[in-house]
C-alpha positions as a Python dict, from the first residue, in 0.01 Angstrom:
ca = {
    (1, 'X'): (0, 0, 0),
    (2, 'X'): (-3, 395, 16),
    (3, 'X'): (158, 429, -314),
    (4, 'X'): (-116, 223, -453),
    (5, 'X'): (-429, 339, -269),
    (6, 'X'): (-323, 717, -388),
    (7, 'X'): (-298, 650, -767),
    (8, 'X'): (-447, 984, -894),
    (9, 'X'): (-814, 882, -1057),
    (10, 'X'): (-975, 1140, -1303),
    (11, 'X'): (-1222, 1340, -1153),
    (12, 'X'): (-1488, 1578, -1303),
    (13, 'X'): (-1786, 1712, -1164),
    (14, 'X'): (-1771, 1408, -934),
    (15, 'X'): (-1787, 1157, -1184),
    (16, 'X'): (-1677, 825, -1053),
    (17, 'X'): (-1373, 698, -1209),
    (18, 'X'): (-1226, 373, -1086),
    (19, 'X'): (-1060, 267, -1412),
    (20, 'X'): (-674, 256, -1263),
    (21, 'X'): (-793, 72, -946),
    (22, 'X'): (-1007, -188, -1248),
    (23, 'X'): (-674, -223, -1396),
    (24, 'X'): (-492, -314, -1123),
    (25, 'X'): (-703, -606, -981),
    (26, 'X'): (-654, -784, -1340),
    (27, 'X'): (-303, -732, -1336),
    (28, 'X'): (-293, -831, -993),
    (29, 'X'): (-504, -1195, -1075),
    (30, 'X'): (-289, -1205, -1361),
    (31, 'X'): (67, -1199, -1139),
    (32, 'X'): (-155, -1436, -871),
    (33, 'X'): (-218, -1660, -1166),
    (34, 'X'): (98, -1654, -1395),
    (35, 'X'): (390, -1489, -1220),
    (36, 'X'): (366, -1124, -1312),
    (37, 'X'): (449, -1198, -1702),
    (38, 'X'): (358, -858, -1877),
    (39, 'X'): (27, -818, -1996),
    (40, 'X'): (-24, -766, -2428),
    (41, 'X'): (-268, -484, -2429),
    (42, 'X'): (-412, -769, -2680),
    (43, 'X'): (-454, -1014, -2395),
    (44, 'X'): (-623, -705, -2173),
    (45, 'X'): (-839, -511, -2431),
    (46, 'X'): (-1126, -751, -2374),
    (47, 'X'): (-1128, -839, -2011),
    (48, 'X'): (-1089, -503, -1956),
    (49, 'X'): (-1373, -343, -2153),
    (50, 'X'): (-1607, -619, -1958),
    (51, 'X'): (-1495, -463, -1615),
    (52, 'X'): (-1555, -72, -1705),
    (53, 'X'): (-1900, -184, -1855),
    (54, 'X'): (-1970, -359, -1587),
    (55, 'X'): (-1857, -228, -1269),
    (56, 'X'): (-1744, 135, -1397),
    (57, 'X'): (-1989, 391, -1434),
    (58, 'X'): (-2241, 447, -1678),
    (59, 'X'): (-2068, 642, -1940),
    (60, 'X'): (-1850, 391, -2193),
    (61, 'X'): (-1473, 446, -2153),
    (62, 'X'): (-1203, 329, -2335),
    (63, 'X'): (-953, 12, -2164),
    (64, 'X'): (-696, 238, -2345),
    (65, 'X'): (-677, 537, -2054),
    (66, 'X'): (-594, 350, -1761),
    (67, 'X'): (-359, 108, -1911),
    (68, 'X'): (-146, 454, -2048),
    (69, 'X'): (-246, 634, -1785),
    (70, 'X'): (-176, 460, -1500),
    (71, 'X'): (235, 511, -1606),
    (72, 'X'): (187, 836, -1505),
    (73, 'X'): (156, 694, -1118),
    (74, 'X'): (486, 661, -937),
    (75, 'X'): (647, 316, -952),
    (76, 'X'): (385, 106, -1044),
    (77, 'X'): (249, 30, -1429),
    (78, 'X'): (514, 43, -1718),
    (79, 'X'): (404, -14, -2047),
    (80, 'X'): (653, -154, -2329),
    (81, 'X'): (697, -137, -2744),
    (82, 'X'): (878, -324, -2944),
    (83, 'X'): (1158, -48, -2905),
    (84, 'X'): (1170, -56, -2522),
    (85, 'X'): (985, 71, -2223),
    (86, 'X'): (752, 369, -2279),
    (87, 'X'): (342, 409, -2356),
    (88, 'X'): (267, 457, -2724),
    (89, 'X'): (-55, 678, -2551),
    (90, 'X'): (-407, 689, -2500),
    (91, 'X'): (-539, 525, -2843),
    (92, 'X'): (-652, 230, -2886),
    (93, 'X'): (-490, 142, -3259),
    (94, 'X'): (-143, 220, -3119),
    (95, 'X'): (-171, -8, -2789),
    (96, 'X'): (-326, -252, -3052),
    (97, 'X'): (40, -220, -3217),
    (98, 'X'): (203, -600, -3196),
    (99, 'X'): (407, -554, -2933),
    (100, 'X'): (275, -304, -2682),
    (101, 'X'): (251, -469, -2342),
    (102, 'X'): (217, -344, -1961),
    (103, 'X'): (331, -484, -1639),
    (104, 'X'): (451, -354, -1277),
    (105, 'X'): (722, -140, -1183),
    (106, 'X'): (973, -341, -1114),
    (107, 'X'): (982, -277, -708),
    (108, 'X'): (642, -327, -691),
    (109, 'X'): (692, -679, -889),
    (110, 'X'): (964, -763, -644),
    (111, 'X'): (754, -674, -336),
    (112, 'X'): (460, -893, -504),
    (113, 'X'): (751, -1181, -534),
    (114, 'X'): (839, -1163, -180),
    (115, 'X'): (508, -1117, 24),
    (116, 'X'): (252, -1359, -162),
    (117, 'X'): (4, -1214, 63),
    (118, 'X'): (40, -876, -64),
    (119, 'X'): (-161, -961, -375),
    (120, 'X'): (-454, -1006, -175),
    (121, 'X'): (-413, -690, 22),
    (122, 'X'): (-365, -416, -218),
    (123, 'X'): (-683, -610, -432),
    (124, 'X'): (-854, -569, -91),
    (125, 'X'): (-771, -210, 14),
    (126, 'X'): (-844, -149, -383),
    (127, 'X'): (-1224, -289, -378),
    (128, 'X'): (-1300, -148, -38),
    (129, 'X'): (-1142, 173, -183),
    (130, 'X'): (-1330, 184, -512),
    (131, 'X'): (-1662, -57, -494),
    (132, 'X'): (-1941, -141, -263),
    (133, 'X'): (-1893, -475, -86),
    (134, 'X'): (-2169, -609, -197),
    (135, 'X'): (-1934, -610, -570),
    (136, 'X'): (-1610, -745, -434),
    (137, 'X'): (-1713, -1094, -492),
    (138, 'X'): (-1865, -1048, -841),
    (139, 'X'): (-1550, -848, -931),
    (140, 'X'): (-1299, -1127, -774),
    (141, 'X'): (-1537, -1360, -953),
    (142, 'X'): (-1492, -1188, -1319),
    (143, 'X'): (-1089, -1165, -1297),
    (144, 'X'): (-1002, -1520, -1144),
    (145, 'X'): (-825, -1357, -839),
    (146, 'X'): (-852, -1568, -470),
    (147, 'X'): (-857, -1366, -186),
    (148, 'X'): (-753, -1663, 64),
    (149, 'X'): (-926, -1488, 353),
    (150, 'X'): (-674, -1236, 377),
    (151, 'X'): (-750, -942, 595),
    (152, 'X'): (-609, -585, 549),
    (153, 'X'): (-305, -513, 794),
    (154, 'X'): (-433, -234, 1030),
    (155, 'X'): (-174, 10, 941),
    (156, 'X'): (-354, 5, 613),
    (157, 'X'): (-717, 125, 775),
    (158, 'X'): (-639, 473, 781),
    (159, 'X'): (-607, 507, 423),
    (160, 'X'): (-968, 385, 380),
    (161, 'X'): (-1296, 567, 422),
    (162, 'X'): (-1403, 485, 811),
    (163, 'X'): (-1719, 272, 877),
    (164, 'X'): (-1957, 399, 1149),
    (165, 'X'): (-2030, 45, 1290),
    (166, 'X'): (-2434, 117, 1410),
    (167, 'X'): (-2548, 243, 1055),
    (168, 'X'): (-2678, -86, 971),
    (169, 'X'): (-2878, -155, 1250),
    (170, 'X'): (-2989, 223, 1269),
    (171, 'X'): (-3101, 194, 906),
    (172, 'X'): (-3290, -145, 956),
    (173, 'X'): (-3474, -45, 1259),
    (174, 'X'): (-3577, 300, 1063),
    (175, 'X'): (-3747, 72, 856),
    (176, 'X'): (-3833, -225, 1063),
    (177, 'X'): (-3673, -474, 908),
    (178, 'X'): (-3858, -469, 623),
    (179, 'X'): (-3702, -425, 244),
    (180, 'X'): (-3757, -71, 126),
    (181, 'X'): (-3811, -189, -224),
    (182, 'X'): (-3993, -545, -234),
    (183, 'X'): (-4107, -553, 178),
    (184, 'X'): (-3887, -868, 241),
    (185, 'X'): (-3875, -944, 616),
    (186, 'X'): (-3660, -1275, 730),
    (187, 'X'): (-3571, -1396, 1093),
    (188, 'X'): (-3349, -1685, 1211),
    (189, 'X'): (-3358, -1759, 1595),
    (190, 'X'): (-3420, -1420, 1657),
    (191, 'X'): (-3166, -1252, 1446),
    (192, 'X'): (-3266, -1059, 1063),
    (193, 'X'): (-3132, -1257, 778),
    (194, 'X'): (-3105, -1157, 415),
    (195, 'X'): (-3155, -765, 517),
    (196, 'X'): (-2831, -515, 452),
    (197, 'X'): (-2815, -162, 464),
    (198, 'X'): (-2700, 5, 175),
    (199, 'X'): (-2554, 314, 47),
    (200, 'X'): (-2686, 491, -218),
    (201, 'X'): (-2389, 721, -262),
    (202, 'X'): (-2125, 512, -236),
    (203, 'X'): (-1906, 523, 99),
    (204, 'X'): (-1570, 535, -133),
    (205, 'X'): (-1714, 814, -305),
    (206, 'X'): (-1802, 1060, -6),
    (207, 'X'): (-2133, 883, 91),
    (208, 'X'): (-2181, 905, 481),
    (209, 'X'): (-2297, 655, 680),
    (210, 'X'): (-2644, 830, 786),
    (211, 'X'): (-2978, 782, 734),
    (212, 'X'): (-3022, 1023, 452),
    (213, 'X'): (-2796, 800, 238),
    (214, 'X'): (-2919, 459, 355),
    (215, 'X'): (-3185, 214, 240),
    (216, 'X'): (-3265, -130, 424),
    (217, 'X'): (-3242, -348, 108),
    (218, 'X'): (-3303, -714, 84),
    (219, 'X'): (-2959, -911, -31),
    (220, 'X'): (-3093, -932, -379),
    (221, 'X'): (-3195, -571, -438),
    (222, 'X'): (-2896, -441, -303),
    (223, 'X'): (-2685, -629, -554),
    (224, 'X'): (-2912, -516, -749),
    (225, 'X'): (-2888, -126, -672),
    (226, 'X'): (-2537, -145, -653),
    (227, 'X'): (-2527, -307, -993),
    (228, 'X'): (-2701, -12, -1129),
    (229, 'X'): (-2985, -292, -1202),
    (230, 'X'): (-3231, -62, -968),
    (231, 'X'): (-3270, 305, -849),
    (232, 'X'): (-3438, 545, -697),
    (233, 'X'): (-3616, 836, -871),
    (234, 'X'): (-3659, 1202, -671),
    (235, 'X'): (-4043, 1111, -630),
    (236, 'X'): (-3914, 798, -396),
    (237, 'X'): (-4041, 558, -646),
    (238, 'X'): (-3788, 255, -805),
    (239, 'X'): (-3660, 282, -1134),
    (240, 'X'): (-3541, -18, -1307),
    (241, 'X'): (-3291, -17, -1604),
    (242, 'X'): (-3436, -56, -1923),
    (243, 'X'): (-3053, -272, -1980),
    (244, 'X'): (-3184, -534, -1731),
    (245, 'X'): (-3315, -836, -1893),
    (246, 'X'): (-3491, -1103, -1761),
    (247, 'X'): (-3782, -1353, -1889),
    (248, 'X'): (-3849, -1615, -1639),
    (249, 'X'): (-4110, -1511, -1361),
    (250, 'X'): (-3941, -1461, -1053),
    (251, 'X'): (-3752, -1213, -1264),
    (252, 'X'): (-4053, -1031, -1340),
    (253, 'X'): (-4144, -1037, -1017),
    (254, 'X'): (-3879, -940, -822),
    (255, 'X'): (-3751, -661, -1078),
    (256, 'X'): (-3920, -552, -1338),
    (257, 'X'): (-4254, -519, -1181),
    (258, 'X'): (-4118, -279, -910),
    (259, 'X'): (-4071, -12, -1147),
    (260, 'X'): (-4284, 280, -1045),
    (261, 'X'): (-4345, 190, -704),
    (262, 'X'): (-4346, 390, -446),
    (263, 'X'): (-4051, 330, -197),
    (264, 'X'): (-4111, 211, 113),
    (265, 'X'): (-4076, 487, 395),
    (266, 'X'): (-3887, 467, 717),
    (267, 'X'): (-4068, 536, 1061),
    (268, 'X'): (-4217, 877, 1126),
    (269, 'X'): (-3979, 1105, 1207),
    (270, 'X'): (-3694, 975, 1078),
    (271, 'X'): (-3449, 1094, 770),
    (272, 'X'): (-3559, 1008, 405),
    (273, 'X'): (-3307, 941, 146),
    (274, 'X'): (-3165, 1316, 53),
    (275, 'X'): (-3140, 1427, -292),
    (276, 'X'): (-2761, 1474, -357),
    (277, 'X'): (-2711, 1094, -257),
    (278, 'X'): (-3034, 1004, -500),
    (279, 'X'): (-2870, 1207, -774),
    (280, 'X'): (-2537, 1057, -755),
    (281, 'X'): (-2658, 711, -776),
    (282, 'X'): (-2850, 792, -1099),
    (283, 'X'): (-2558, 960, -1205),
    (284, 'X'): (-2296, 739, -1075),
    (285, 'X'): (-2452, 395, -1096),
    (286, 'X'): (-2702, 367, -1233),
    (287, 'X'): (-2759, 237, -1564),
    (288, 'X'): (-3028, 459, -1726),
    (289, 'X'): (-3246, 510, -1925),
    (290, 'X'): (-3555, 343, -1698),
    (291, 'X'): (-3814, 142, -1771),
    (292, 'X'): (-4197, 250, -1781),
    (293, 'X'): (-4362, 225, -1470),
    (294, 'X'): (-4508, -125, -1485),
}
């Protein structure tokens, strides 16, 4: 699990860059599915691509860095040629070479063998690692892999980024239950339903849990924000990405006329989102350029 969870990621200028830990989670739905057969670069190329467009950041990357890359890790990718183990490199025509395949290190493949549940760990202490939870499902959903309901063991916690367990009540009350972007409020026998706080810079990125990095977000637009669907511009208005698409009216509604408007506050006194965290979402997340104000 430590070996895993410290797989050196590329980092400049605090770019996010979870391309390794992308990598993994297919290879791990593809050993929970097959076996651990190696992987043609062939067979990952595609599947790939569709996770760093869709849950990496902005900027387009090649599928070819993290399957070299990650050899460079200790004891867990290996990538084969038709002449024996060893990555042909970073470039896409020579992992294209019939042939060229990747799979685990062997110890981690036997440790995979001999703990089924460990397949479902490491992919959990990966997402809550890399992503937002509000992506683990859509990223399970995209690579086929079946979490069972398996918890982290608690050994594992202190590897992750801790959770301050009253942000999300601190950041609903700031803004009284009431979605900062569309004003959504929802009760069931006394209790707020459909209301989450979310982080603008990410938690598994440096984002605290306080105020200044928090937004109470319906369950829509959070997936939505965390999607890089939605944003927030320095003038506290929402952007929307010009990418979105959507024709029918709800989606009209509920997206692409909130671009432009002016984000809802919290209660007097209390912390407004902060700059930096603003920043690194646009940067980070997401998925410019932005729409006209509607």
């Amino acid at each position: 699990m430590e070996r895993v969870l410290r797989i050196r990621q590329h980092t400049r200028r605090g770019e996010r860059a979870p391309h390794k830990p992308l990598l993994l989670l297919l290879a791990l739905a593809r050993f929970q599915q097959d076996g651990g057969r190696p992987i043609p670069f062939s067979a990952a190329e595609q599947p790939l691509r569709r996770l760093l467009d869709e849950f990496g950041p902005p900027r387009s990357t090649s599928p070819a860095y993290p399957f070299h890359h990650l050899t460079n890790d200790d004891a867990i990718w290996v990538v084969d040629t038709m002449d024996g183990p060893g990555s042909p490199g970073p470039v896409l025509g020579r992992l294209r070479t019939p042939g060229v395949q990747g799979r685990f290190h062997p110890e981690l493949a036997e440790a995979l063998t001999a703990d089924p549940s460990l397949v479902a760990q490491l992919a959990r202490a990966l997402l809550e690692a890399n992503f937002e939870p509000s992506l683990h499902d859509d990223i399970c959903q995209e690579i086929g892999l079946e979490l069972d309901g398996i918890g982290l063991p608690a050994r594992t916690e202190r590897l992750l980024p801790p959770r301050d367990p009253a942000f999300r009540l601190q950041v609903l009350e700031a803004y009284e239950f009431c979605c900062a972007f569309c004003g959504y409020e929802g009760w069931l026998n006394g209790t707020a339903v459909g209301l989450d706080a979310a982080h603008l810079q990410w938690r598994s990125y440096g984002g605290p849990d306080s105020m200044g990095n928090g937004l109470c977000l319906c369950s829509l637009h959070h997936r939505l924000l965390d999607r890089g669907v939605l944003g927030m511009a320095r003038d506290h208005t929402i952007a929307v990405s010009r990418k979105f698409v959507g024709r029918t009216p709800s989606a009209v509604t509920q997206v692409k006329d909130l671009s432009g408007r002016p984000v809802r506050e919290p209660q007097s006194g209390l912390p407004t989102p902060e700059p930096d965290h603003v920043d690194w979402h646009t940067a980070q997340v997401f998925r410019s350029p932005a729409r006209a104000a509607a």
